[in-house]
Short mmCIF file of C-alpha atoms and ligand atoms in Angstrom, two decimals:
data_model
loop_
_atom_site.label_atom_id
_atom_site.label_comp_id
_atom_site.label_asym_id
_atom_site.label_seq_id
_atom_site.Cartn_x
_atom_site.Cartn_y
_atom_site.Cartn_z
CA MET A 225 118.01 152.83 211.53
CA LYS A 226 116.31 149.60 212.55
CA LEU A 227 119.12 147.22 211.70
CA SER A 228 117.56 144.53 213.86
CA LYS A 229 114.83 144.13 211.29
CA VAL A 230 116.96 142.00 209.02
CA ASP A 231 118.29 139.83 211.83
CA ASP A 232 115.27 139.08 213.93
CA ALA A 233 113.39 135.83 213.83
CA ARG A 234 110.20 137.07 212.24
CA THR A 235 108.26 135.47 209.41
CA PRO A 236 110.65 134.24 206.77
CA ALA A 237 110.52 136.07 203.49
CA ASN A 238 108.28 134.39 200.95
CA LEU A 239 110.12 135.91 198.01
CA HIS A 240 113.75 134.93 198.31
CA ARG A 241 116.09 137.88 198.34
CA THR A 242 118.16 136.59 195.44
CA LEU A 243 115.14 137.34 193.25
CA THR A 244 115.92 141.02 193.77
CA LEU A 245 119.00 140.84 191.58
CA GLU A 246 117.19 138.67 189.06
CA MET A 247 114.56 141.37 188.62
CA VAL A 248 117.30 143.97 188.16
CA ARG A 249 118.65 141.90 185.27
CA VAL A 250 115.20 141.83 183.71
CA THR A 251 114.58 145.59 183.80
CA GLU A 252 118.20 146.31 182.79
CA ARG A 253 117.98 144.17 179.69
CA ALA A 254 114.66 145.69 178.66
CA ALA A 255 116.00 149.23 179.16
CA ILE A 256 119.05 148.49 177.01
CA ALA A 257 116.78 147.22 174.25
CA ALA A 258 114.49 150.25 174.48
CA ALA A 259 117.44 152.68 174.57
CA GLU A 260 118.16 151.90 170.94
CA TRP A 261 114.82 153.54 170.13
CA ARG A 262 115.32 156.76 172.09
CA GLY A 263 114.44 159.76 169.99
CA LYS A 264 113.42 157.75 166.93
CA GLY A 265 109.79 158.79 167.13
CA ASP A 266 108.59 155.20 166.96
CA GLU A 267 106.71 154.37 170.14
CA MET A 268 105.60 150.96 168.96
CA ALA A 269 109.11 149.80 168.06
CA ALA A 270 110.50 151.01 171.39
CA ASP A 271 107.75 149.24 173.31
CA LEU A 272 108.16 145.98 171.37
CA ALA A 273 111.94 146.00 171.86
CA SER A 274 111.50 146.37 175.60
CA VAL A 275 108.78 143.73 175.76
CA SER A 276 110.71 141.02 173.95
CA ALA A 277 113.91 141.68 175.91
CA MET A 278 111.97 141.59 179.15
CA LYS A 279 110.23 138.34 178.26
CA ALA A 280 113.50 136.69 177.21
CA GLU A 281 115.27 137.63 180.44
CA LEU A 282 112.29 136.72 182.65
CA ASP A 283 112.33 133.25 181.10
CA THR A 284 115.84 132.63 182.46
CA VAL A 285 114.71 133.16 186.06
CA GLY A 286 113.94 130.23 188.36
CA ILE A 287 110.29 131.08 189.00
CA ALA A 288 106.87 129.79 188.06
CA GLY A 289 105.78 133.28 187.11
CA ARG A 290 102.52 134.55 185.74
CA ILE A 291 101.85 137.96 184.21
CA VAL A 292 98.91 139.63 185.94
CA ILE A 293 99.41 143.14 184.59
CA GLY A 294 101.00 143.20 181.18
CA GLU A 295 100.78 144.64 177.71
CA GLY A 296 97.18 143.57 177.15
CA GLU A 297 95.08 140.49 176.63
CA GLN A 298 96.42 137.33 175.02
CA PHE A 299 94.86 138.10 171.62
CA GLU A 300 96.12 141.70 171.69
CA CYS A 301 99.85 141.13 172.00
CA ASP A 302 102.43 138.42 171.45
CA ASP A 303 104.23 138.69 174.73
CA LEU A 304 103.71 139.70 178.33
CA PHE A 305 99.95 139.31 178.01
CA VAL A 306 97.81 138.76 181.06
CA GLY A 307 98.00 135.14 182.09
CA GLN A 308 101.20 134.38 180.21
CA PRO A 309 103.53 132.06 182.14
CA VAL A 310 107.06 133.46 182.54
CA GLY A 311 110.22 132.06 184.07
CA VAL A 312 111.70 128.60 183.77
CA GLY A 313 108.47 127.18 185.19
CA GLU A 314 109.95 125.71 188.34
CA GLY A 315 110.50 127.60 191.54
CA PRO A 316 108.35 129.95 193.58
CA ALA A 317 104.87 130.71 192.21
CA VAL A 318 104.82 134.46 191.71
CA ASP A 319 102.67 137.11 190.06
CA ILE A 320 104.30 139.79 187.96
CA ALA A 321 103.13 143.23 186.87
CA VAL A 322 105.08 145.05 184.19
CA ASP A 323 105.22 148.31 182.37
CA PRO A 324 108.02 147.52 179.92
CA LEU A 325 108.04 151.10 178.72
CA GLU A 326 106.57 153.55 181.19
CA GLY A 327 106.54 156.86 179.36
CA VAL A 328 106.77 155.50 175.83
CA THR A 329 106.23 158.98 174.35
CA LEU A 330 109.12 160.32 176.45
CA CYS A 331 111.37 157.59 175.04
CA ALA A 332 110.30 158.20 171.46
CA LYS A 333 111.04 161.92 171.94
CA ASN A 334 114.20 161.26 173.97
CA GLN A 335 112.86 163.28 176.88
CA PRO A 336 113.56 162.60 180.57
CA ASP A 337 111.86 159.99 182.76
CA SER A 338 111.11 156.96 180.60
CA LEU A 339 111.54 153.76 182.61
CA VAL A 340 111.20 150.01 182.54
CA VAL A 341 109.14 148.95 185.56
CA LEU A 342 108.40 145.56 187.09
CA ALA A 343 106.81 144.37 190.32
CA MET A 344 106.76 140.82 191.65
CA ALA A 345 104.53 139.50 194.41
CA GLU A 346 103.43 136.25 195.94
CA ARG A 347 100.64 134.59 193.99
CA GLY A 348 97.51 136.69 194.31
CA GLY A 349 99.32 139.70 195.79
CA LEU A 350 98.72 142.24 193.04
CA LEU A 351 95.35 143.73 192.15
CA ASN A 352 94.49 142.55 188.64
CA VAL A 353 93.54 145.47 186.45
CA ALA A 354 93.25 145.76 182.69
CA ARG A 355 95.67 147.90 180.69
CA ASN A 356 92.96 150.32 179.48
CA VAL A 357 91.54 151.13 182.91
CA TYR A 358 92.32 154.39 184.71
CA MET A 359 92.51 155.06 188.42
CA HIS A 360 91.96 158.09 190.64
CA LYS A 361 95.05 158.29 192.82
CA LEU A 362 96.08 160.17 195.91
CA ALA A 363 99.45 159.76 197.63
CA ILE A 364 101.26 161.37 200.57
CA GLY A 365 104.33 160.52 202.63
CA ALA A 366 104.59 158.11 205.55
CA GLU A 367 105.18 160.99 207.99
CA TYR A 368 101.41 161.64 208.00
CA ALA A 369 98.55 159.55 209.30
CA ALA A 370 96.82 157.73 206.45
CA GLU A 371 93.54 159.50 207.29
CA THR A 372 95.05 162.97 206.80
CA VAL A 373 93.64 163.01 203.27
CA SER A 374 90.87 161.21 201.39
CA ILE A 375 90.25 160.50 197.76
CA GLU A 376 86.58 161.32 198.47
CA TRP A 377 87.32 164.90 199.50
CA SER A 378 87.86 167.84 197.18
CA ALA A 379 91.42 168.81 196.26
CA THR A 380 91.02 171.96 198.36
CA GLU A 381 89.97 169.96 201.43
CA ASN A 382 92.93 167.63 200.97
CA VAL A 383 95.61 170.30 200.63
CA ARG A 384 94.10 172.24 203.52
CA ALA A 385 94.26 169.15 205.75
CA LEU A 386 97.77 168.34 204.57
CA ALA A 387 99.05 171.88 205.17
CA LYS A 388 97.55 171.78 208.66
CA ALA A 389 99.20 168.43 209.44
CA LYS A 390 102.51 169.72 208.10
CA GLY A 391 102.19 172.98 209.99
CA VAL A 392 102.74 175.19 206.95
CA PRO A 393 100.56 177.58 204.95
CA ILE A 394 98.90 176.09 201.84
CA SER A 395 101.24 178.23 199.72
CA GLU A 396 104.08 175.93 200.84
CA ILE A 397 102.39 172.78 199.56
CA THR A 398 103.47 171.30 196.22
CA ALA A 399 101.19 168.89 194.37
CA ILE A 400 102.22 166.73 191.44
CA VAL A 401 99.60 166.19 188.72
CA LEU A 402 99.65 164.64 185.24
CA ASP A 403 99.37 167.41 182.65
CA ARG A 404 96.17 166.41 180.87
CA PRO A 405 93.09 168.32 179.71
CA ARG A 406 91.00 166.21 182.11
CA HIS A 407 92.93 167.78 185.00
CA ALA A 408 92.31 171.41 184.00
CA GLY A 409 89.70 171.85 186.74
CA LEU A 410 91.84 170.13 189.35
CA ILE A 411 94.90 172.25 188.49
CA GLU A 412 92.87 175.43 188.64
CA GLU A 413 91.37 174.44 191.98
CA LEU A 414 94.82 173.72 193.42
CA ARG A 415 96.26 177.01 192.18
CA THR A 416 93.28 178.93 193.51
CA ALA A 417 93.94 177.35 196.91
CA GLY A 418 97.52 178.64 196.65
CA VAL A 419 99.24 175.30 195.97
CA ALA A 420 102.32 175.03 193.75
CA VAL A 421 101.53 172.53 191.00
CA LYS A 422 104.28 170.44 189.45
CA LEU A 423 103.04 169.14 186.12
CA LEU A 424 104.11 165.76 184.80
CA SER A 425 103.97 165.26 181.07
CA ASP A 426 104.00 161.48 181.60
CA GLY A 427 105.04 158.86 184.09
CA ASP A 428 103.01 158.84 187.24
CA ILE A 429 104.71 155.83 188.84
CA ALA A 430 107.67 158.15 189.43
CA GLY A 431 105.16 160.91 190.27
CA VAL A 432 103.65 158.90 193.14
CA ILE A 433 107.11 157.90 194.39
CA HIS A 434 108.16 161.58 194.40
CA ALA A 435 105.07 162.52 196.41
CA VAL A 436 106.09 160.21 199.28
CA ASN A 437 109.76 161.29 199.14
CA THR A 438 108.96 164.87 200.11
CA ALA A 439 112.30 165.51 201.84
CA ASP A 440 114.17 164.80 198.60
CA THR A 441 111.71 166.13 196.02
CA GLY A 442 109.76 168.93 197.70
CA VAL A 443 106.55 167.29 196.45
CA ASP A 444 103.87 166.84 199.13
CA ILE A 445 100.99 165.13 197.39
CA TYR A 446 100.01 163.30 194.20
CA LEU A 447 96.51 164.02 192.91
CA GLY A 448 94.57 163.05 189.80
CA SER A 449 94.01 160.09 187.55
CA GLY A 450 96.35 157.93 185.52
CA GLY A 451 96.69 154.35 184.41
CA ALA A 452 95.42 151.71 186.85
CA PRO A 453 98.38 149.38 186.05
CA GLU A 454 100.71 152.26 186.95
CA GLY A 455 98.73 152.63 190.18
CA VAL A 456 99.41 149.01 191.18
CA LEU A 457 103.09 149.35 190.24
CA ALA A 458 103.41 152.55 192.30
CA ALA A 459 101.74 150.80 195.25
CA ALA A 460 104.31 147.99 195.02
CA ALA A 461 107.06 150.59 195.39
CA LEU A 462 105.27 152.25 198.32
CA ARG A 463 105.09 148.88 200.08
CA CYS A 464 108.88 149.02 200.12
CA ILE A 465 109.57 152.69 200.83
CA GLY A 466 106.51 153.65 202.87
CA GLY A 467 103.86 156.25 202.16
CA HIS A 468 100.11 156.27 201.77
CA MET A 469 98.14 155.91 198.60
CA GLN A 470 94.45 155.58 197.83
CA GLY A 471 93.26 154.33 194.47
CA LYS A 472 89.82 154.09 192.92
CA LEU A 473 89.25 152.40 189.58
CA ILE A 474 87.49 154.40 186.88
CA LEU A 475 85.16 151.84 185.32
CA ASP A 476 83.30 154.17 183.01
CA THR A 477 82.06 151.76 180.34
CA PRO A 478 80.00 148.54 180.47
CA ASP A 479 82.97 146.70 178.90
CA LYS A 480 85.39 147.83 181.58
CA ARG A 481 82.93 146.93 184.33
CA ALA A 482 82.33 143.46 182.86
CA LYS A 483 86.07 142.88 182.47
CA ALA A 484 86.76 144.04 186.03
CA ARG A 485 84.18 141.58 187.37
CA GLU A 486 85.72 138.85 185.28
CA MET A 487 89.10 139.73 186.80
CA GLY A 488 87.70 139.21 190.30
CA ILE A 489 86.65 142.72 191.34
CA THR A 490 83.32 142.56 193.14
CA ASP A 491 83.00 146.09 194.56
CA LEU A 492 83.43 148.43 191.58
CA HIS A 493 83.53 151.53 193.82
CA ARG A 494 86.10 150.29 196.27
CA ILE A 495 88.85 152.56 197.49
CA TYR A 496 92.10 150.63 197.66
CA SER A 497 94.96 151.27 200.06
CA VAL A 498 98.60 150.47 199.31
CA HIS A 499 98.29 147.04 200.95
CA GLU A 500 95.16 146.25 198.96
CA LEU A 501 96.82 147.15 195.68
CA ALA A 502 99.97 145.15 196.45
CA ALA A 503 99.85 142.59 199.27
CA GLY A 504 102.31 140.15 200.83
CA ASP A 505 105.99 140.10 199.91
CA VAL A 506 106.73 142.46 197.04
CA LEU A 507 109.75 143.36 194.91
CA PHE A 508 109.94 146.43 192.68
CA SER A 509 112.56 147.22 190.06
CA ALA A 510 112.86 150.18 187.67
CA THR A 511 115.68 150.88 185.20
CA GLY A 512 116.03 154.22 183.44
CA ILE A 513 115.87 154.39 179.65
CA THR A 514 116.27 158.16 179.34
CA ASP A 515 117.78 160.19 182.18
CA GLY A 516 115.22 160.85 184.85
CA SER A 517 114.37 162.06 188.31
CA LEU A 518 114.36 158.51 189.71
CA VAL A 519 117.34 156.95 187.91
CA GLU A 520 119.73 157.80 185.11
CA GLY A 521 119.19 156.57 181.60
CA VAL A 522 121.13 153.96 179.65
CA ARG A 523 124.62 155.11 178.67
CA LEU A 524 125.93 153.64 175.43
CA ARG A 525 129.72 153.79 175.57
CA ARG A 526 132.33 152.62 173.10
CA GLY A 527 132.92 149.19 174.60
CA SER A 528 130.23 148.98 177.24
CA ILE A 529 126.73 149.93 178.29
CA GLU A 530 125.83 151.41 181.67
CA THR A 531 122.45 151.09 183.36
CA SER A 532 120.97 152.58 186.54
CA THR A 533 118.30 150.72 188.45
CA VAL A 534 116.40 151.26 191.66
CA VAL A 535 115.28 148.01 193.25
CA MET A 536 113.22 147.61 196.39
CA ARG A 537 112.10 144.81 198.65
CA SER A 538 109.13 145.03 201.00
CA TRP A 539 110.24 142.39 203.49
CA SER A 540 113.44 144.20 204.44
CA GLN A 541 112.30 147.68 203.33
CA THR A 542 115.54 147.93 201.38
CA THR A 543 116.12 150.25 198.46
CA ARG A 544 119.21 149.73 196.32
CA TRP A 545 120.51 151.82 193.47
CA ILE A 546 122.40 149.52 191.16
CA LYS A 547 124.68 150.94 188.53
CA ALA A 548 125.84 148.22 186.18
CA ARG A 549 128.34 148.03 183.36
CA HIS A 550 127.54 145.55 180.62
CA ALA A 551 129.83 144.41 177.81
CA ARG A 552 128.58 145.37 174.36
C1 VTB B 661 98.91 157.39 182.42
C2 VTB B 661 100.02 157.37 183.45
C3 VTB B 661 101.30 156.83 182.88
O1 VTB B 661 100.56 157.48 180.68
O2 VTB B 661 98.58 156.07 182.10
C4 VTB B 661 99.38 158.11 181.16
O3 VTB B 661 99.62 156.56 184.52
C5 VTB B 661 98.37 158.07 180.03
O4 VTB B 661 97.49 159.12 180.22
O5 VTB B 661 102.34 156.96 183.82
P1 VTB B 661 96.50 159.54 179.08
O6 VTB B 661 95.93 158.29 178.49
O7 VTB B 661 95.50 160.39 179.73
O8 VTB B 661 97.32 160.28 178.05
C6 VTB B 661 101.65 157.51 181.56
O9 VTB B 661 102.02 158.86 181.81
C7 VTB B 661 102.82 156.77 180.89
O10 VTB B 661 102.49 155.43 180.68
MG1 MG B 662 103.43 150.39 178.55
MG1 MG B 663 102.82 153.34 181.35
#
């Protein structure tokens, strides 16, 4: 363990470490609000509850924050829209990406793995992408060279290269893929190559994190497409825990291309690395709503509420699991 890292006289952190706990409070409060809607079949109500709790808590934090990835455009939603200022308005200028209810369907059905997710970066650190844009994603652990795989190769070429680098037969490779009709061909190709496919019904932020935590999860690679906002949020986590990811925006309509240009993207075919999706100092916090593979869900007890959060900081490469008890 490189303990010296925290003590040495390198560049001071641009995001103060006390912000870590502040972000935990934000995702905790949103998860508690969403938990009331677990299993009620009302995705919209669950999402709104999380959004307004998140906004209220963010506004108590001493930052001049700005939402860069949120619920939608200003005219589409009341809160956490792109460009909305958050925080008390004084303090460090930071950009914030949120998914107040990652896996909203899972929450509405009271199934595992719904989360509240937030990433904070220095101003300009997070790639700005619209809520309705998808991204091709590929992720592997830090134990490999980044060039071991490529988003431009076929799935077969990637798993072959990964198996070779790992020194195992392809039959010992596990890929994680979102279970969607659009991935039918990909899943078939992987199975034909002999790969074990772990299907995700939702929630590919956790999926990407699992793919880089191979020792704990047995998952070797993430492949396929999912939300672009979720791609940026996953990259923020990878900045803190290590691992490689490549992302390519799917700008398949004139509207999406025009919007992307407006949001500052000049090369529409660019392949982004982890550092290009989330640059500079980054914090990442996720609190469980329902029980999940990353964190436990909210526990409503007689006199108290318990939450489980994983919070990470890129500067120190720290990951903390924070279990909190709140008075009801
Ligand atoms: C993706 C994925 C998310 O929803 O956005 C998915 O990145 C939606 O996929 O993690 P489809 O539109 O194809 O159904 C999640 O699974 C949950 O927000
Ligand atoms: Mg959402
Ligand atoms: Mg989501």
